[in-house]
């Protein structure tokens, strides 16, 4: 979870993945993946953040999650590297998803598995000076706050499948169920989370963000300089590993928090 380009930072961000206690008991690793990068587009700074949760029932779900995260960042970064890289259309999002599915298919073919064996969700958010585009497949959520506004918005709510405790995946056939949401305005703070954090961060009774959670999570980041905050990321990992969280969820957990520290 970092930045690959030498450029002035305008965003400060932290991120962490934590292995669920159920996975620790079973002796398996974390199926989640996440990344956050800041790049530069035709209209200034662009933040790209993405999280993915590999399906526990999928033999290679953790690899699927990494492929989703790596290639969402790659495609979004390449788009804004173009002189005309501005609007993210629904058609472009589908191109990105088709490319991710093709790469998963290539990996599956190499190991003699099916694409379904790499099932993973996607919550991606791209923020520029005009607003944010959220790309969502499955559960997890993106929560954000506009500059000068105290209300936390959840542009795309976690999606549940036909049966309880099921959801949708990038690898679903014949095509994934994609939600694309756009939020206009100056985005000041944004958080992405996988389903292991949902019960801490979201109020399912009112379908809203649980504001006290985000206010406490962003408190230290609001005092930070631009760029990735490694110490605070380590503190976030310790929090997700701690008993206050693991007593409420035994699932893998990934959380990314980013704040606009300087105007692009």
PDB file of C-alpha atoms in Angstrom:
ATOM      1  CA  UNK A   1       0.000   0.000   0.000  1.00  0.00           C
ATOM      2  CA  UNK A   2       2.131   2.862  -1.215  1.00  0.00           C
ATOM      3  CA  UNK A   3       3.057   5.322  -3.930  1.00  0.00           C
ATOM      4  CA  UNK A   4       5.229   4.429  -6.906  1.00  0.00           C
ATOM      5  CA  UNK A   5       5.885   7.869  -8.404  1.00  0.00           C
ATOM      6  CA  UNK A   6       8.233  10.646  -7.364  1.00  0.00           C
ATOM      7  CA  UNK A   7       5.856  13.603  -7.125  1.00  0.00           C
ATOM      8  CA  UNK A   8       4.555  16.020  -4.515  1.00  0.00           C
ATOM      9  CA  UNK A   9       1.995  14.310  -2.303  1.00  0.00           C
ATOM     10  CA  UNK A  10      -1.363  15.943  -1.661  1.00  0.00           C
ATOM     11  CA  UNK A  11      -2.962  13.029   0.207  1.00  0.00           C
ATOM     12  CA  UNK A  12      -1.970  11.356   3.441  1.00  0.00           C
ATOM     13  CA  UNK A  13      -3.052   7.744   3.882  1.00  0.00           C
ATOM     14  CA  UNK A  14      -2.747   4.595   5.946  1.00  0.00           C
ATOM     15  CA  UNK A  15      -3.773   1.002   5.339  1.00  0.00           C
ATOM     16  CA  UNK A  16      -3.582  -2.425   6.925  1.00  0.00           C
ATOM     17  CA  UNK A  17      -4.694  -6.021   6.384  1.00  0.00           C
ATOM     18  CA  UNK A  18      -5.319  -8.274   9.382  1.00  0.00           C
ATOM     19  CA  UNK A  19      -5.730 -12.061   9.413  1.00  0.00           C
ATOM     20  CA  UNK A  20      -9.021 -13.164  10.938  1.00  0.00           C
ATOM     21  CA  UNK A  21      -8.924 -15.315  14.042  1.00  0.00           C
ATOM     22  CA  UNK A  22     -10.900 -18.014  12.220  1.00  0.00           C
ATOM     23  CA  UNK A  23      -8.103 -18.176   9.642  1.00  0.00           C
ATOM     24  CA  UNK A  24      -5.465 -18.308  12.369  1.00  0.00           C
ATOM     25  CA  UNK A  25      -7.237 -21.231  14.013  1.00  0.00           C
ATOM     26  CA  UNK A  26      -7.423 -23.010  10.657  1.00  0.00           C
ATOM     27  CA  UNK A  27      -3.757 -22.296   9.931  1.00  0.00           C
ATOM     28  CA  UNK A  28      -4.444 -20.376   6.727  1.00  0.00           C
ATOM     29  CA  UNK A  29      -3.385 -16.914   5.631  1.00  0.00           C
ATOM     30  CA  UNK A  30      -5.219 -13.692   4.879  1.00  0.00           C
ATOM     31  CA  UNK A  31      -7.488 -13.662   1.817  1.00  0.00           C
ATOM     32  CA  UNK A  32      -7.724  -9.850   1.724  1.00  0.00           C
ATOM     33  CA  UNK A  33      -5.614  -7.427  -0.291  1.00  0.00           C
ATOM     34  CA  UNK A  34      -5.507  -3.658  -0.575  1.00  0.00           C
ATOM     35  CA  UNK A  35      -3.539  -0.778  -2.078  1.00  0.00           C
ATOM     36  CA  UNK A  36      -3.505   3.009  -2.129  1.00  0.00           C
ATOM     37  CA  UNK A  37      -1.487   5.123  -4.568  1.00  0.00           C
ATOM     38  CA  UNK A  38      -1.369   8.774  -5.523  1.00  0.00           C
ATOM     39  CA  UNK A  39      -0.661   9.657  -9.129  1.00  0.00           C
ATOM     40  CA  UNK A  40      -1.010  12.720 -11.338  1.00  0.00           C
ATOM     41  CA  UNK A  41      -3.638  13.300 -14.037  1.00  0.00           C
ATOM     42  CA  UNK A  42      -4.465  16.087 -16.490  1.00  0.00           C
ATOM     43  CA  UNK A  43      -6.326  17.977 -13.739  1.00  0.00           C
ATOM     44  CA  UNK A  44      -3.872  17.386 -10.907  1.00  0.00           C
ATOM     45  CA  UNK A  45      -3.535  14.850  -8.126  1.00  0.00           C
ATOM     46  CA  UNK A  46      -5.461  11.553  -8.322  1.00  0.00           C
ATOM     47  CA  UNK A  47      -5.919   9.120  -5.447  1.00  0.00           C
ATOM     48  CA  UNK A  48      -6.487   5.452  -6.315  1.00  0.00           C
ATOM     49  CA  UNK A  49      -7.542   3.123  -3.499  1.00  0.00           C
ATOM     50  CA  UNK A  50      -8.815  -0.442  -3.714  1.00  0.00           C
ATOM     51  CA  UNK A  51      -9.555  -3.398  -1.429  1.00  0.00           C
ATOM     52  CA  UNK A  52     -10.523  -6.965  -2.276  1.00  0.00           C
ATOM     53  CA  UNK A  53     -11.627  -9.999  -0.290  1.00  0.00           C
ATOM     54  CA  UNK A  54     -10.879 -13.424  -1.743  1.00  0.00           C
ATOM     55  CA  UNK A  55     -13.748 -15.851  -1.200  1.00  0.00           C
ATOM     56  CA  UNK A  56     -13.067 -18.243   1.665  1.00  0.00           C
ATOM     57  CA  UNK A  57     -14.618 -21.037  -0.347  1.00  0.00           C
ATOM     58  CA  UNK A  58     -12.293 -20.397  -3.306  1.00  0.00           C
ATOM     59  CA  UNK A  59      -9.074 -22.416  -3.388  1.00  0.00           C
ATOM     60  CA  UNK A  60      -7.054 -19.452  -4.673  1.00  0.00           C
ATOM     61  CA  UNK A  61      -9.140 -16.569  -3.349  1.00  0.00           C
ATOM     62  CA  UNK A  62      -6.155 -14.758  -1.855  1.00  0.00           C
ATOM     63  CA  UNK A  63      -4.382 -14.775  -5.233  1.00  0.00           C
ATOM     64  CA  UNK A  64      -7.566 -13.554  -6.895  1.00  0.00           C
ATOM     65  CA  UNK A  65      -7.729 -10.638  -4.456  1.00  0.00           C
ATOM     66  CA  UNK A  66      -4.143  -9.648  -5.230  1.00  0.00           C
ATOM     67  CA  UNK A  67      -4.779  -9.799  -8.981  1.00  0.00           C
ATOM     68  CA  UNK A  68      -7.870  -7.599  -8.543  1.00  0.00           C
ATOM     69  CA  UNK A  69      -5.997  -4.991  -6.493  1.00  0.00           C
ATOM     70  CA  UNK A  70      -2.846  -4.880  -8.627  1.00  0.00           C
ATOM     71  CA  UNK A  71      -4.675  -4.579 -11.920  1.00  0.00           C
ATOM     72  CA  UNK A  72      -7.288  -2.070 -10.765  1.00  0.00           C
ATOM     73  CA  UNK A  73      -4.406   0.203  -9.721  1.00  0.00           C
ATOM     74  CA  UNK A  74      -2.559  -0.496 -12.952  1.00  0.00           C
ATOM     75  CA  UNK A  75      -5.501   0.304 -15.213  1.00  0.00           C
ATOM     76  CA  UNK A  76      -6.560   3.410 -13.275  1.00  0.00           C
ATOM     77  CA  UNK A  77      -2.993   4.753 -13.179  1.00  0.00           C
ATOM     78  CA  UNK A  78      -2.552   4.151 -16.918  1.00  0.00           C
ATOM     79  CA  UNK A  79      -5.814   5.947 -17.654  1.00  0.00           C
ATOM     80  CA  UNK A  80      -4.756   9.130 -15.842  1.00  0.00           C
ATOM     81  CA  UNK A  81      -1.284   9.013 -17.393  1.00  0.00           C
ATOM     82  CA  UNK A  82      -2.924   9.844 -20.739  1.00  0.00           C
ATOM     83  CA  UNK A  83      -3.377  13.529 -21.701  1.00  0.00           C
ATOM     84  CA  UNK A  84      -7.101  12.862 -22.191  1.00  0.00           C
ATOM     85  CA  UNK A  85      -7.429  10.664 -19.103  1.00  0.00           C
ATOM     86  CA  UNK A  86     -10.281  12.324 -17.261  1.00  0.00           C
ATOM     87  CA  UNK A  87     -13.780  10.874 -17.191  1.00  0.00           C
ATOM     88  CA  UNK A  88     -14.183   7.274 -16.061  1.00  0.00           C
ATOM     89  CA  UNK A  89     -17.146   5.985 -18.055  1.00  0.00           C
ATOM     90  CA  UNK A  90     -19.166   2.848 -17.340  1.00  0.00           C
ATOM     91  CA  UNK A  91     -17.731   1.385 -20.531  1.00  0.00           C
ATOM     92  CA  UNK A  92     -14.183   2.021 -19.319  1.00  0.00           C
ATOM     93  CA  UNK A  93     -14.953   0.377 -15.971  1.00  0.00           C
ATOM     94  CA  UNK A  94     -16.180  -2.718 -17.808  1.00  0.00           C
ATOM     95  CA  UNK A  95     -12.968  -2.765 -19.829  1.00  0.00           C
ATOM     96  CA  UNK A  96     -10.999  -2.720 -16.577  1.00  0.00           C
ATOM     97  CA  UNK A  97     -13.077  -5.569 -15.167  1.00  0.00           C
ATOM     98  CA  UNK A  98     -12.750  -7.590 -18.374  1.00  0.00           C
ATOM     99  CA  UNK A  99      -8.974  -7.186 -18.187  1.00  0.00           C
ATOM    100  CA  UNK A 100      -8.919  -8.295 -14.540  1.00  0.00           C
ATOM    101  CA  UNK A 101     -11.080 -11.319 -15.376  1.00  0.00           C
ATOM    102  CA  UNK A 102      -8.789 -12.205 -18.296  1.00  0.00           C
ATOM    103  CA  UNK A 103      -5.740 -12.075 -16.033  1.00  0.00           C
ATOM    104  CA  UNK A 104      -7.451 -14.279 -13.482  1.00  0.00           C
ATOM    105  CA  UNK A 105      -8.394 -16.650 -16.308  1.00  0.00           C
ATOM    106  CA  UNK A 106      -4.772 -16.792 -17.478  1.00  0.00           C
ATOM    107  CA  UNK A 107      -3.585 -17.608 -13.961  1.00  0.00           C
ATOM    108  CA  UNK A 108      -6.286 -20.255 -13.561  1.00  0.00           C
ATOM    109  CA  UNK A 109      -5.296 -21.909 -16.845  1.00  0.00           C
ATOM    110  CA  UNK A 110      -1.636 -22.041 -15.809  1.00  0.00           C
ATOM    111  CA  UNK A 111      -2.431 -23.929 -12.592  1.00  0.00           C
ATOM    112  CA  UNK A 112      -5.208 -26.100 -13.989  1.00  0.00           C
ATOM    113  CA  UNK A 113      -7.967 -24.417 -11.988  1.00  0.00           C
ATOM    114  CA  UNK A 114     -11.198 -22.625 -12.827  1.00  0.00           C
ATOM    115  CA  UNK A 115     -11.669 -18.868 -12.722  1.00  0.00           C
ATOM    116  CA  UNK A 116     -14.159 -19.394  -9.903  1.00  0.00           C
ATOM    117  CA  UNK A 117     -11.300 -20.757  -7.769  1.00  0.00           C
ATOM    118  CA  UNK A 118      -9.949 -17.175  -7.700  1.00  0.00           C
ATOM    119  CA  UNK A 119     -13.233 -15.529  -6.673  1.00  0.00           C
ATOM    120  CA  UNK A 120     -12.735 -12.091  -5.073  1.00  0.00           C
ATOM    121  CA  UNK A 121     -14.696  -8.898  -4.429  1.00  0.00           C
ATOM    122  CA  UNK A 122     -13.727  -5.374  -5.449  1.00  0.00           C
ATOM    123  CA  UNK A 123     -14.173  -1.969  -3.840  1.00  0.00           C
ATOM    124  CA  UNK A 124     -12.240   0.640  -5.809  1.00  0.00           C
ATOM    125  CA  UNK A 125     -12.275   4.418  -5.507  1.00  0.00           C
ATOM    126  CA  UNK A 126     -10.652   6.993  -7.773  1.00  0.00           C
ATOM    127  CA  UNK A 127     -10.624  10.587  -6.497  1.00  0.00           C
ATOM    128  CA  UNK A 128      -9.638  13.667  -8.480  1.00  0.00           C
ATOM    129  CA  UNK A 129     -10.347  17.374  -8.137  1.00  0.00           C
ATOM    130  CA  UNK A 130     -13.939  16.988  -9.365  1.00  0.00           C
ATOM    131  CA  UNK A 131     -15.067  14.144  -7.116  1.00  0.00           C
ATOM    132  CA  UNK A 132     -14.886  10.383  -6.829  1.00  0.00           C
ATOM    133  CA  UNK A 133     -15.795   7.330  -8.889  1.00  0.00           C
ATOM    134  CA  UNK A 134     -16.529   4.182  -6.893  1.00  0.00           C
ATOM    135  CA  UNK A 135     -16.406   0.751  -8.546  1.00  0.00           C
ATOM    136  CA  UNK A 136     -17.971  -2.009  -6.460  1.00  0.00           C
ATOM    137  CA  UNK A 137     -18.484  -5.738  -6.880  1.00  0.00           C
ATOM    138  CA  UNK A 138     -19.722  -7.659  -3.831  1.00  0.00           C
ATOM    139  CA  UNK A 139     -19.496  -6.732  -0.177  1.00  0.00           C
ATOM    140  CA  UNK A 140     -17.249  -4.265   1.621  1.00  0.00           C
ATOM    141  CA  UNK A 141     -17.794  -0.525   1.258  1.00  0.00           C
ATOM    142  CA  UNK A 142     -16.414   2.887   0.402  1.00  0.00           C
ATOM    143  CA  UNK A 143     -17.209   5.675   2.872  1.00  0.00           C
ATOM    144  CA  UNK A 144     -16.327   9.304   2.205  1.00  0.00           C
ATOM    145  CA  UNK A 145     -16.788  12.872   3.398  1.00  0.00           C
ATOM    146  CA  UNK A 146     -16.930  16.000   1.269  1.00  0.00           C
ATOM    147  CA  UNK A 147     -14.905  19.059   2.301  1.00  0.00           C
ATOM    148  CA  UNK A 148     -16.810  21.239   4.742  1.00  0.00           C
ATOM    149  CA  UNK A 149     -19.469  18.583   5.328  1.00  0.00           C
ATOM    150  CA  UNK A 150     -19.721  16.638   8.558  1.00  0.00           C
ATOM    151  CA  UNK A 151     -21.799  13.756   7.199  1.00  0.00           C
ATOM    152  CA  UNK A 152     -20.148  10.498   6.135  1.00  0.00           C
ATOM    153  CA  UNK A 153     -21.620   9.079   2.924  1.00  0.00           C
ATOM    154  CA  UNK A 154     -21.731   5.450   1.774  1.00  0.00           C
ATOM    155  CA  UNK A 155     -22.091   5.777  -2.009  1.00  0.00           C
ATOM    156  CA  UNK A 156     -22.242   2.018  -2.587  1.00  0.00           C
ATOM    157  CA  UNK A 157     -23.616  -0.340   0.064  1.00  0.00           C
ATOM    158  CA  UNK A 158     -22.358  -3.943   0.507  1.00  0.00           C
ATOM    159  CA  UNK A 159     -24.228  -6.305  -1.817  1.00  0.00           C
ATOM    160  CA  UNK A 160     -25.534  -9.618  -0.525  1.00  0.00           C
ATOM    161  CA  UNK A 161     -26.137 -12.606  -2.762  1.00  0.00           C
ATOM    162  CA  UNK A 162     -29.246 -14.726  -3.090  1.00  0.00           C
ATOM    163  CA  UNK A 163     -28.502 -16.570   0.154  1.00  0.00           C
ATOM    164  CA  UNK A 164     -27.379 -15.347   3.579  1.00  0.00           C
ATOM    165  CA  UNK A 165     -23.637 -14.749   4.001  1.00  0.00           C
ATOM    166  CA  UNK A 166     -23.077 -14.817   0.225  1.00  0.00           C
ATOM    167  CA  UNK A 167     -22.083 -12.038  -2.145  1.00  0.00           C
ATOM    168  CA  UNK A 168     -20.941 -11.372  -5.706  1.00  0.00           C
ATOM    169  CA  UNK A 169     -17.447 -11.692  -7.160  1.00  0.00           C
ATOM    170  CA  UNK A 170     -15.402 -10.328 -10.040  1.00  0.00           C
ATOM    171  CA  UNK A 171     -15.197 -13.869 -11.427  1.00  0.00           C
ATOM    172  CA  UNK A 172     -18.977 -14.437 -11.604  1.00  0.00           C
ATOM    173  CA  UNK A 173     -20.338 -15.698 -14.932  1.00  0.00           C
ATOM    174  CA  UNK A 174     -21.492 -14.668 -17.415  1.00  0.00           C
ATOM    175  CA  UNK A 175     -20.374 -11.278 -16.050  1.00  0.00           C
ATOM    176  CA  UNK A 176     -19.909  -9.651 -12.650  1.00  0.00           C
ATOM    177  CA  UNK A 177     -22.578  -7.500 -11.033  1.00  0.00           C
ATOM    178  CA  UNK A 178     -20.846  -4.102 -11.115  1.00  0.00           C
ATOM    179  CA  UNK A 179     -21.994  -0.993  -9.294  1.00  0.00           C
ATOM    180  CA  UNK A 180     -20.502   2.343 -10.404  1.00  0.00           C
ATOM    181  CA  UNK A 181     -21.234   5.428  -8.314  1.00  0.00           C
ATOM    182  CA  UNK A 182     -20.034   8.986  -8.793  1.00  0.00           C
ATOM    183  CA  UNK A 183     -19.837  11.670  -6.130  1.00  0.00           C
ATOM    184  CA  UNK A 184     -19.297  15.260  -7.246  1.00  0.00           C
ATOM    185  CA  UNK A 185     -17.415  17.797  -5.161  1.00  0.00           C
ATOM    186  CA  UNK A 186     -14.144  18.092  -3.309  1.00  0.00           C
ATOM    187  CA  UNK A 187     -13.542  14.836  -1.424  1.00  0.00           C
ATOM    188  CA  UNK A 188     -11.630  15.434   1.796  1.00  0.00           C
ATOM    189  CA  UNK A 189     -11.611  11.997   3.435  1.00  0.00           C
ATOM    190  CA  UNK A 190     -12.252   8.497   2.120  1.00  0.00           C
ATOM    191  CA  UNK A 191     -12.177   5.014   3.623  1.00  0.00           C
ATOM    192  CA  UNK A 192     -12.328   1.598   1.956  1.00  0.00           C
ATOM    193  CA  UNK A 193     -13.053  -1.594   3.876  1.00  0.00           C
ATOM    194  CA  UNK A 194     -13.654  -5.278   3.334  1.00  0.00           C
ATOM    195  CA  UNK A 195     -16.557  -7.131   4.914  1.00  0.00           C
ATOM    196  CA  UNK A 196     -14.592  -7.998   8.047  1.00  0.00           C
ATOM    197  CA  UNK A 197     -14.845  -4.339   9.092  1.00  0.00           C
ATOM    198  CA  UNK A 198     -18.495  -3.803   8.092  1.00  0.00           C
ATOM    199  CA  UNK A 199     -20.028  -4.411  11.515  1.00  0.00           C
ATOM    200  CA  UNK A 200     -17.640  -1.910  13.089  1.00  0.00           C
ATOM    201  CA  UNK A 201     -18.010   0.823  10.483  1.00  0.00           C
ATOM    202  CA  UNK A 202     -21.588   0.608   9.173  1.00  0.00           C
ATOM    203  CA  UNK A 203     -25.004   0.931  10.791  1.00  0.00           C
ATOM    204  CA  UNK A 204     -27.072  -1.705   9.005  1.00  0.00           C
ATOM    205  CA  UNK A 205     -30.290  -0.652  10.729  1.00  0.00           C
ATOM    206  CA  UNK A 206     -30.187   2.787   9.085  1.00  0.00           C
ATOM    207  CA  UNK A 207     -27.941   1.940   6.087  1.00  0.00           C
ATOM    208  CA  UNK A 208     -25.506   4.682   7.093  1.00  0.00           C
ATOM    209  CA  UNK A 209     -21.885   5.002   8.136  1.00  0.00           C
ATOM    210  CA  UNK A 210     -21.197   4.722  11.865  1.00  0.00           C
ATOM    211  CA  UNK A 211     -19.721   8.216  12.266  1.00  0.00           C
ATOM    212  CA  UNK A 212     -17.952   7.688  15.649  1.00  0.00           C
ATOM    213  CA  UNK A 213     -15.859   4.909  14.104  1.00  0.00           C
ATOM    214  CA  UNK A 214     -14.564   7.104  11.287  1.00  0.00           C
ATOM    215  CA  UNK A 215     -14.048  10.152  13.471  1.00  0.00           C
ATOM    216  CA  UNK A 216     -11.832   8.109  15.793  1.00  0.00           C
ATOM    217  CA  UNK A 217      -9.993   6.407  12.920  1.00  0.00           C
ATOM    218  CA  UNK A 218      -9.169   9.701  11.156  1.00  0.00           C
ATOM    219  CA  UNK A 219      -8.142  11.630  14.290  1.00  0.00           C
ATOM    220  CA  UNK A 220      -4.413  10.923  13.997  1.00  0.00           C
ATOM    221  CA  UNK A 221      -4.378  11.130  10.191  1.00  0.00           C
ATOM    222  CA  UNK A 222      -5.756  14.676  10.338  1.00  0.00           C
ATOM    223  CA  UNK A 223      -2.525  15.753  12.017  1.00  0.00           C
ATOM    224  CA  UNK A 224      -0.259  14.052   9.460  1.00  0.00           C
ATOM    225  CA  UNK A 225       1.740  15.420   6.560  1.00  0.00           C
ATOM    226  CA  UNK A 226       1.072  14.224   2.982  1.00  0.00           C
ATOM    227  CA  UNK A 227       2.246  10.775   1.917  1.00  0.00           C
ATOM    228  CA  UNK A 228       1.938   7.267   3.281  1.00  0.00           C
ATOM    229  CA  UNK A 229       2.074   7.178   7.067  1.00  0.00           C
ATOM    230  CA  UNK A 230       3.919   3.965   7.900  1.00  0.00           C
ATOM    231  CA  UNK A 231       3.850   4.288  11.689  1.00  0.00           C
ATOM    232  CA  UNK A 232       0.134   5.010  11.704  1.00  0.00           C
ATOM    233  CA  UNK A 233      -0.375   2.073   9.336  1.00  0.00           C
ATOM    234  CA  UNK A 234       1.371  -0.157  11.876  1.00  0.00           C
ATOM    235  CA  UNK A 235      -0.872   1.280  14.598  1.00  0.00           C
ATOM    236  CA  UNK A 236      -3.911   0.513  12.430  1.00  0.00           C
ATOM    237  CA  UNK A 237      -2.750  -3.084  11.979  1.00  0.00           C
ATOM    238  CA  UNK A 238      -2.354  -3.416  15.751  1.00  0.00           C
ATOM    239  CA  UNK A 239      -5.880  -2.070  16.238  1.00  0.00           C
ATOM    240  CA  UNK A 240      -7.344  -4.539  13.738  1.00  0.00           C
ATOM    241  CA  UNK A 241      -5.432  -7.373  15.418  1.00  0.00           C
ATOM    242  CA  UNK A 242      -6.574  -6.310  18.893  1.00  0.00           C
ATOM    243  CA  UNK A 243      -9.245  -7.881  21.061  1.00  0.00           C
ATOM    244  CA  UNK A 244     -11.619  -4.896  20.705  1.00  0.00           C
ATOM    245  CA  UNK A 245     -11.982  -5.883  17.049  1.00  0.00           C
ATOM    246  CA  UNK A 246     -11.414  -9.641  17.071  1.00  0.00           C
ATOM    247  CA  UNK A 247     -14.081 -10.137  19.746  1.00  0.00           C
ATOM    248  CA  UNK A 248     -16.606  -8.734  17.252  1.00  0.00           C
ATOM    249  CA  UNK A 249     -15.405 -10.413  14.059  1.00  0.00           C
ATOM    250  CA  UNK A 250     -13.271 -13.457  13.255  1.00  0.00           C
ATOM    251  CA  UNK A 251     -12.937 -12.603   9.556  1.00  0.00           C
ATOM    252  CA  UNK A 252     -10.014 -11.090   7.666  1.00  0.00           C
ATOM    253  CA  UNK A 253     -10.061  -7.296   7.799  1.00  0.00           C
ATOM    254  CA  UNK A 254      -8.669  -4.621   5.486  1.00  0.00           C
ATOM    255  CA  UNK A 255      -9.057  -0.885   6.006  1.00  0.00           C
ATOM    256  CA  UNK A 256      -7.616   2.031   4.018  1.00  0.00           C
ATOM    257  CA  UNK A 257      -8.008   5.643   5.192  1.00  0.00           C
ATOM    258  CA  UNK A 258      -6.966   8.644   3.107  1.00  0.00           C
ATOM    259  CA  UNK A 259      -7.235  12.374   3.696  1.00  0.00           C
ATOM    260  CA  UNK A 260      -6.628  15.318   1.381  1.00  0.00           C
ATOM    261  CA  UNK A 261      -3.853  17.141   3.218  1.00  0.00           C
ATOM    262  CA  UNK A 262      -3.015  19.762   0.568  1.00  0.00           C
ATOM    263  CA  UNK A 263      -4.909  21.108  -2.427  1.00  0.00           C
ATOM    264  CA  UNK A 264      -3.888  19.512  -5.755  1.00  0.00           C
TER     265      UNK A 264
END
